Coordinates of C-alpha atoms and ligand atoms in Angstrom, one line a residue:
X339 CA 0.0 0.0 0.0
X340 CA 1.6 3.7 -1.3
X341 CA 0.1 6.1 1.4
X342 CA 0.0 9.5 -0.6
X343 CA -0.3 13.2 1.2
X344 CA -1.5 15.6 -1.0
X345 CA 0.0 19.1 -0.7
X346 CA -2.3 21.9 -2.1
X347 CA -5.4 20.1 -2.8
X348 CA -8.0 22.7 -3.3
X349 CA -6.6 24.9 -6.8
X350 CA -5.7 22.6 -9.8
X351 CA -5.6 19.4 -7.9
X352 CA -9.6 19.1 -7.7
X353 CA -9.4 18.2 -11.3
X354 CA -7.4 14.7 -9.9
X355 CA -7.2 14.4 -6.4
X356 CA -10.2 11.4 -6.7
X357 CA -7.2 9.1 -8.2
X358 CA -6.2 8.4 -5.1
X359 CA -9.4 6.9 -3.9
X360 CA -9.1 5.0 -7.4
X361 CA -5.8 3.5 -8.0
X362 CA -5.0 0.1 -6.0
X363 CA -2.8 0.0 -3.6
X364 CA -2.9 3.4 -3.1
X365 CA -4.4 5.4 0.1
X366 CA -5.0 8.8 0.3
X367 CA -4.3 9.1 3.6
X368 CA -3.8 13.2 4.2
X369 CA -4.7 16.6 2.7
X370 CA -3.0 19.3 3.6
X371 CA -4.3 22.5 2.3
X372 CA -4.6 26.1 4.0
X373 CA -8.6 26.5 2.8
X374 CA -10.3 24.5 5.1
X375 CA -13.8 24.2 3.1
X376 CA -11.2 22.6 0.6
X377 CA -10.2 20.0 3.3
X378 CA -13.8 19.2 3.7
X379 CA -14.5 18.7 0.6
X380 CA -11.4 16.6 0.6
X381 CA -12.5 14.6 3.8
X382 CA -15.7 14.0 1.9
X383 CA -14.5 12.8 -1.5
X384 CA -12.2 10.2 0.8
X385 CA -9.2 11.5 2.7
X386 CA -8.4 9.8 5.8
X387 CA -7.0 13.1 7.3
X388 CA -6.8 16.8 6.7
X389 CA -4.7 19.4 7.8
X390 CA -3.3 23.1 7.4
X391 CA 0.2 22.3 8.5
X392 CA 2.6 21.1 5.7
X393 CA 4.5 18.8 8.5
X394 CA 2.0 16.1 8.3
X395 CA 2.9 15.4 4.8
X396 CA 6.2 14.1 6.1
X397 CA 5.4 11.8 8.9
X398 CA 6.1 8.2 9.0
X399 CA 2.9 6.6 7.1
X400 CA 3.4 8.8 4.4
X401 CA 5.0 7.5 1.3
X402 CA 4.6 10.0 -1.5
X403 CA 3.9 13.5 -1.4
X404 CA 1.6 15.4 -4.2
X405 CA 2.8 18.9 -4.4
X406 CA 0.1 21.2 -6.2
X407 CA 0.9 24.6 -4.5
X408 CA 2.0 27.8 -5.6
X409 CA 5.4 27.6 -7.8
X410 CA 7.4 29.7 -4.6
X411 CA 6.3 26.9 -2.4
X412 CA 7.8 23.8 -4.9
X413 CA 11.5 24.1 -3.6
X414 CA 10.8 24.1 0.1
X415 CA 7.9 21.5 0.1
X416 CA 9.9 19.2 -2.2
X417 CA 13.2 19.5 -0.4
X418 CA 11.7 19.1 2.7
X419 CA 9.8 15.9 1.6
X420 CA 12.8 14.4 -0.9
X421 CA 15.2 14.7 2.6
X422 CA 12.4 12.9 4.5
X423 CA 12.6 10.0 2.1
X424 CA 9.6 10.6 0.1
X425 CA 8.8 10.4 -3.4
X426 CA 7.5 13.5 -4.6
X427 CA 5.5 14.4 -7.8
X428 CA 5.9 17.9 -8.1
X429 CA 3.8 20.3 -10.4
X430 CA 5.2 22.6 -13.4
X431 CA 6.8 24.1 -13.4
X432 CA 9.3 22.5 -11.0
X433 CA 9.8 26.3 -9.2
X434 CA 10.3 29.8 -9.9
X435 CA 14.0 30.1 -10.5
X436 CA 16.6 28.1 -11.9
X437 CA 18.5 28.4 -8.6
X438 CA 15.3 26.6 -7.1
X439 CA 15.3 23.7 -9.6
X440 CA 18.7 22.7 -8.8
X441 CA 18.3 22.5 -4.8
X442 CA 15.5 20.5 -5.8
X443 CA 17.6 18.2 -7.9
X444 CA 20.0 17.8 -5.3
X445 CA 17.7 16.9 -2.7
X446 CA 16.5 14.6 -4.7
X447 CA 20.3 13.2 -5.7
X448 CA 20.5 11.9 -2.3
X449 CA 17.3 11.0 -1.5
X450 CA 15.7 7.5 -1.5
X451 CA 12.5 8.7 -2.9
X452 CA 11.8 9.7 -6.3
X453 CA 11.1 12.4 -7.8
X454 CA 9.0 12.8 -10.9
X455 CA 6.8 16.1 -12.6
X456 CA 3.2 16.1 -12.9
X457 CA 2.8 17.2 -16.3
X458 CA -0.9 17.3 -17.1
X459 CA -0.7 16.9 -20.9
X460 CA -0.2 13.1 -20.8
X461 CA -3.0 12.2 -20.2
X462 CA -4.4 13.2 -23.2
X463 CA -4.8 10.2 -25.8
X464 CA -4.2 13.0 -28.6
X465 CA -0.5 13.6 -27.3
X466 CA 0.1 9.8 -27.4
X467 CA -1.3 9.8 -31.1
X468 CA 1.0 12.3 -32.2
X469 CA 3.9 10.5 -30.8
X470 CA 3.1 7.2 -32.7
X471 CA 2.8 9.3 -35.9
X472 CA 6.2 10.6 -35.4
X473 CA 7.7 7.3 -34.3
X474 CA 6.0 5.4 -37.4
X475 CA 7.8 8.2 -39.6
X476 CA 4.2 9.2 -41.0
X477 CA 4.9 13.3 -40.6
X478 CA 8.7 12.5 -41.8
X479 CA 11.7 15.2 -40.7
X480 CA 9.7 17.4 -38.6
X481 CA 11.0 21.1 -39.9
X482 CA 8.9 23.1 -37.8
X483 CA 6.4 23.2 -34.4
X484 CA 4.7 25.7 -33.5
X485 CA 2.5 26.2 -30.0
X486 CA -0.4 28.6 -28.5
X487 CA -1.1 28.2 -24.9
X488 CA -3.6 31.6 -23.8
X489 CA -6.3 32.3 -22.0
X490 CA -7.9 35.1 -20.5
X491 CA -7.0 35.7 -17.4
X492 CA -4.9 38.6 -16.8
X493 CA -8.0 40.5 -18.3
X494 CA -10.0 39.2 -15.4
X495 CA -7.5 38.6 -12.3
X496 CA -8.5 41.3 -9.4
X497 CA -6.6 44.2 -8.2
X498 CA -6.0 41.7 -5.1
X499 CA -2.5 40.3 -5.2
X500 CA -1.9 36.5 -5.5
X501 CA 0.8 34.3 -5.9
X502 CA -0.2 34.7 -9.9
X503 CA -0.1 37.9 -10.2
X504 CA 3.8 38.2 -8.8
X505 CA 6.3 37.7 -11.0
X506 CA 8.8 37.0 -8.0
X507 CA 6.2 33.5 -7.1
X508 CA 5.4 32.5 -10.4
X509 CA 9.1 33.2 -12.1
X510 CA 7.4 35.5 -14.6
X511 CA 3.9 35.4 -15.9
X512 CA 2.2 33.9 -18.6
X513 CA 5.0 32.0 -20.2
X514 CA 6.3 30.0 -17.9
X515 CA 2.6 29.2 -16.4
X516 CA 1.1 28.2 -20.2
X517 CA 4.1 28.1 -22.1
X518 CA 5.8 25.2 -20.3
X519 CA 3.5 22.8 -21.2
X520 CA 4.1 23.0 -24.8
X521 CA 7.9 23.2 -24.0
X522 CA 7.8 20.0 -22.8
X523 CA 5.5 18.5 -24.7
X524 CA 7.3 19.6 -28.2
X525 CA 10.8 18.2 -26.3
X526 CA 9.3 15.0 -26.0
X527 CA 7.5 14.4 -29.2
X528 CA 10.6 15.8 -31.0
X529 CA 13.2 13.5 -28.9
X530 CA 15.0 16.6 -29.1
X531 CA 16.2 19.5 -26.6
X532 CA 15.5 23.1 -27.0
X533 CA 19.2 24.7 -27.1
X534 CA 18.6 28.5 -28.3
X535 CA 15.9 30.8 -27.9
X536 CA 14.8 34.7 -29.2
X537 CA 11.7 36.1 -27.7
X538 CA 9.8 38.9 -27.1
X539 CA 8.0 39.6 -23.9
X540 CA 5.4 42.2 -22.7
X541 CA 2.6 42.9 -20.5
X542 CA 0.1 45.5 -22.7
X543 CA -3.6 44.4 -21.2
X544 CA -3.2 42.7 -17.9
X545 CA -2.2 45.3 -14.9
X546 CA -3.1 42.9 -12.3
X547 CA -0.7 40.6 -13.3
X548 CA 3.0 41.5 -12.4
X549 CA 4.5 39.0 -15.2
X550 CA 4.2 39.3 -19.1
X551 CA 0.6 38.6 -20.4
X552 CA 1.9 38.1 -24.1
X553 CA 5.5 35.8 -25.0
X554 CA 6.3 35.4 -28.5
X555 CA 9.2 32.6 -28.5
X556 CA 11.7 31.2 -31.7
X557 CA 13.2 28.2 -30.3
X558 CA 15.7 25.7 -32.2
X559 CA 15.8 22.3 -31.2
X560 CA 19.0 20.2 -31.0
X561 CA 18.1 18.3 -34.0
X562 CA 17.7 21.2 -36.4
X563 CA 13.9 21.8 -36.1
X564 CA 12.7 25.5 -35.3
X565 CA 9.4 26.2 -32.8
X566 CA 7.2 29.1 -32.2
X567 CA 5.8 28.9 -29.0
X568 CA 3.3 31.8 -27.5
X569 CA 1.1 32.3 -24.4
X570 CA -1.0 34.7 -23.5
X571 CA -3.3 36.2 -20.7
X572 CA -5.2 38.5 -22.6
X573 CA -6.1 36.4 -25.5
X574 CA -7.9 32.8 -25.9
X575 CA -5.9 29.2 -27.6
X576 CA -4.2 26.1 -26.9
X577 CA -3.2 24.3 -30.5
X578 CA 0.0 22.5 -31.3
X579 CA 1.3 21.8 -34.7
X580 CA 4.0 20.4 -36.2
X581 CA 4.8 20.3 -39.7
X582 CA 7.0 17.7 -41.3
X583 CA 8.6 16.7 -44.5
X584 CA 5.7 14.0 -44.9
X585 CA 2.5 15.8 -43.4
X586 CA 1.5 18.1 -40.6
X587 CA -0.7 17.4 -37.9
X588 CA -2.8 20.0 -35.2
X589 CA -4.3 19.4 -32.2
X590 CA -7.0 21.6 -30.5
X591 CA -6.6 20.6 -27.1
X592 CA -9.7 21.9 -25.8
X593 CA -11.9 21.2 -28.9
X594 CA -10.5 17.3 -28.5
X595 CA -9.2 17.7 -32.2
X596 CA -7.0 16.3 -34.8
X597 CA -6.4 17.8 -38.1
X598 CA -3.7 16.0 -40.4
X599 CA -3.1 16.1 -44.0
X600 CA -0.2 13.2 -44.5
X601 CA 1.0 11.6 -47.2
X602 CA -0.1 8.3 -46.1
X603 CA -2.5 6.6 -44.5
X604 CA -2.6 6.1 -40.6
X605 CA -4.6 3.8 -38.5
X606 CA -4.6 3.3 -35.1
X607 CA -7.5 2.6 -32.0
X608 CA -8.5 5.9 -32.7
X609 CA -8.1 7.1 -35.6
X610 CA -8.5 6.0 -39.5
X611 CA -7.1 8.1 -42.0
X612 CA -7.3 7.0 -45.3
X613 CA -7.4 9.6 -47.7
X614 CA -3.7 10.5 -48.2
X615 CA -3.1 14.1 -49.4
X616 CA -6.4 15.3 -47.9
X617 CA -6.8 17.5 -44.8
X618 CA -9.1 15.5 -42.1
X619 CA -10.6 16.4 -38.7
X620 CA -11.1 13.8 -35.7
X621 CA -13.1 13.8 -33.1
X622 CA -10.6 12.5 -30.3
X623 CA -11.4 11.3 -27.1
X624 CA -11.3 13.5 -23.7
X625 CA -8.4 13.8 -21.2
X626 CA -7.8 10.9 -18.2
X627 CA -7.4 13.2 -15.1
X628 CA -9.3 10.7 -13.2
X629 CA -9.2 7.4 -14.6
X630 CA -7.6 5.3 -12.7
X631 CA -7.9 2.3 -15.1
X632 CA -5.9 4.1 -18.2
X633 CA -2.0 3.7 -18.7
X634 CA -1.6 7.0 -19.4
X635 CA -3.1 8.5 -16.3
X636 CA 0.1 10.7 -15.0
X637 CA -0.5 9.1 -11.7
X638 CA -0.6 5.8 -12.3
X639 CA 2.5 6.1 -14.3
X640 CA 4.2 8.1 -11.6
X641 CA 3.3 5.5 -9.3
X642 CA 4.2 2.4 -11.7
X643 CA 7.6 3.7 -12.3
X644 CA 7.9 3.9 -8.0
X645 CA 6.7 0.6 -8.1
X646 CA 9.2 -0.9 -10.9
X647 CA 12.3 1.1 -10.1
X648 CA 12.0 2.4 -13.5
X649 CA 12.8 7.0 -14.2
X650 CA 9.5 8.3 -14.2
X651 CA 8.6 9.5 -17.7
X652 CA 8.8 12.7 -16.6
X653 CA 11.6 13.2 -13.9
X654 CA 13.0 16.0 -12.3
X655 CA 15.8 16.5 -15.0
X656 CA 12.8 17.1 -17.1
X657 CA 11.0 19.7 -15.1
X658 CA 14.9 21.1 -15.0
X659 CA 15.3 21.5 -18.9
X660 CA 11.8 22.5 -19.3
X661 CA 12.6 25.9 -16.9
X662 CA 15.6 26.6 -18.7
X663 CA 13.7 26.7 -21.8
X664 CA 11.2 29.3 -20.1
X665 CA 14.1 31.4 -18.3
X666 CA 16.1 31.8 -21.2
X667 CA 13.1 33.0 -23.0
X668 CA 12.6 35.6 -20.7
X669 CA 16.5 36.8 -20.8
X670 CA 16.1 36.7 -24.4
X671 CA 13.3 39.1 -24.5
X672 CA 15.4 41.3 -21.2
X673 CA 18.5 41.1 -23.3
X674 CA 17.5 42.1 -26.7
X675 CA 19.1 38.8 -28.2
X676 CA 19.0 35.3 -28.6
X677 CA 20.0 33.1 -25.5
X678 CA 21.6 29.7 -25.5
X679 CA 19.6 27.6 -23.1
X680 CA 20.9 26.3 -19.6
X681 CA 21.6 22.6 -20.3
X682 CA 24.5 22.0 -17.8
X683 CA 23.0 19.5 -15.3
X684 CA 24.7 21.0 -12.0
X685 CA 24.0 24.5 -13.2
Ligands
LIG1864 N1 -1.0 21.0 -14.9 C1 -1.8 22.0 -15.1 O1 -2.5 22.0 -16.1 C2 -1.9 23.1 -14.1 C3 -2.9 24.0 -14.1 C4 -3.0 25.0 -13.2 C5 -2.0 25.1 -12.2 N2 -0.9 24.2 -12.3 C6 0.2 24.3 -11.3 O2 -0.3 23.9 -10.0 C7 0.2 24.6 -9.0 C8 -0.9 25.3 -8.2 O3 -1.7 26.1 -9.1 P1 -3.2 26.3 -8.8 O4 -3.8 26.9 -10.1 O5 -3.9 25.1 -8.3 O6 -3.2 27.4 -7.7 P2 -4.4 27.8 -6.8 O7 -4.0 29.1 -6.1 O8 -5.7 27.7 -7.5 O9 -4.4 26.6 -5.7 C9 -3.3 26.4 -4.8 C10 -3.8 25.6 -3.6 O10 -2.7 25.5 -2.8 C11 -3.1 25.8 -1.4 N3 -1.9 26.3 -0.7 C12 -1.4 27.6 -0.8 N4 -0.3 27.6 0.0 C13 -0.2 26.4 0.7 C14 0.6 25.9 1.6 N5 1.6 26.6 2.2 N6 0.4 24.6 2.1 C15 -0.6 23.9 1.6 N7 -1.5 24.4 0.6 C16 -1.3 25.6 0.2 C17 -4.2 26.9 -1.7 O11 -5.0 27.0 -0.5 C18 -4.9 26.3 -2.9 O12 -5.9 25.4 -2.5 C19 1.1 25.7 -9.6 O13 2.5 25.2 -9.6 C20 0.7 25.7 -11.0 O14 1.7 26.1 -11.9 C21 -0.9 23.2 -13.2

């Protein structure tokens, strides 16, 4: 039995924090949250205990620690709990500075637990459609990505300060809160690192928001592909495309969309395409936040990879790269020039 203490249950945890009543072998045995109607709720949807005080997540029973808090809060929660012995699945981005990510790392260097990133895309079956695509050669050389990640909430976010609306907590705005997901999503498809960026940066609509509300990023990947990746907090979109020698292929990640026009045909559980040369739209189905029974939950493969002694899909070297990405985007767009991407481990 994995006994699981879940830190920050009430803000983007909600959407999951039923796995833990679902997986086997699993117990959700504390939530530990500062809003106690959230701890209610959590009491009442099947935590064993509830509390306000972030030492309970590192008693004895515990085994793993779920870290959904505020991005200033990931390097001492994770320390904290990687030096107690726990395993930790940690939120993106993995914290607000560089500096941050690599006490993390080290804590975890010498820990016996493991240490792994929640990254919310994989549990869409699109994502994993994309990557069979790729592997199967059906886009060919990819020569180009490009990602949106926006919504709009800088236009709405109240005068009231939050940890959102500080630069200092996030580490910058809407970049590296949107941003980071395609960063490491287009990483992973790609098998390839980003290793040079040129950006521009701004905050036009959003004065409540102390970080940029508009990031327009260049990236080039290792392997000779170039990205555009942008986010936004004053505009609405989240699509991914990537365009190869052989076919492109976009997904609308909140529509549940596929478009592809490849030059030959693809089948798989999903999808049939069977009209090489013509542009199609599928239907896809939704994300597995909470399904407990599908291999790519992010959970379950967190806790399989615990379970088998095998690196977690997504480790903490990951959520490492992925913030180096988003810094040197914003030093790019400081600096007035491109910027070579952090990819020294012990940096
Ligand atoms: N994967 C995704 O799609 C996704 C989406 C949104 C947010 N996030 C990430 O999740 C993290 C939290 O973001 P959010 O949107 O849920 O924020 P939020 O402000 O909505 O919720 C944060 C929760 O943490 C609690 N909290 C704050 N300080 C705490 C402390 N010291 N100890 C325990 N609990 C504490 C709050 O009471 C709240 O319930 C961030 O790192 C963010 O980047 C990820």
């Amino acid at each position: 039995m994995l006994h699981v203490a879940l830190v920050g249950a009430g803000g983007m945890a909600r959407n999951y924090r039923k796995i833990y009543t679902l997986l086997p072998d699993v117990e959700w045995t504390a939530a530990i949250d500062l809003n106690p109607e959230q701890l209610e709720k959590c009491r009442a949807e099947g935590a064993k205990r509830t509390s306000e005080d972030f030492a309970e997540a590192l008693e004895m029973d515990i085994d793993l620690v779920d870290i959904s808090t505020p991005n200033h809060l990931h390097e001492q929660q994770a320390v904290a709990a990687l030096v107690a012995g726990k395993h930790v699945l940690l939120q993106k981005p993995i914290a607000n500075t560089m500096e941050a990510a690599g006490r993390i790392l080290k804590a975890a260097a010498g820990s016996k637990g493991v240490l792994g990133m929640y990254m919310s895309s994989y549990a869409n079956p699109m994502v994993w459609e994309i990557k069979q695509m790729m592997e199967e050669g059906h886009l060919g050389k990819i020569q180009s990505v490009r990602a949106r990640d926006s919504h709009r909430g800088g236009l709405r976010h109240p005068p009231e300060a939050t940890w959102r609306s500080s630069r200092d907590q996030t580490g910058g705005g809407s970049f590296i809160q949107l941003s980071i997901h395609a960063v490491n999503l287009m990483q992973w498809w790609l098998s390839s690192p980003i290793v040079e960026v040129s950006a521009f940066s701004q905050n036009q609509y959003s004065p409540n928001i102390g970080g940029d509300d508009l990031t327009v990023c260049i990236a080039k990947f290792a392997g000779g592909a170039f990205g555009v990746f942008d986010s936004g907090y004053a505009s609405e979109g989240v699509i991914r495309e990537i365009y190869g020698t052989a076919g492109w292929v976009r997904m609308f990640e909140r529509e549940n969309q596929l478009e592809m026009n490849l030059d030959r045909p693809y089948t798989s559980g999903w999808l049939n395409y069977d009209t090489p040369g013509i542009r199609k739209t599928f239907s896809m189905p939704p994300r597995v936040l909470d399904d407990a029974s599908s291999p790519i939950n992010p959970h379950r493969m967190f806790i399989e990879a615990i379970r088998t002694g095998k690196k977690p899909m997504m480790d903490g070297e990951t959520g490492r790269r992925d913030l180096a990405v988003v810094i040197a985007a914003y030093e790019s767009a400081a600096q007035n020039k491109s910027v070579a991407v952090c990819n020294s481990k012990t940096a």
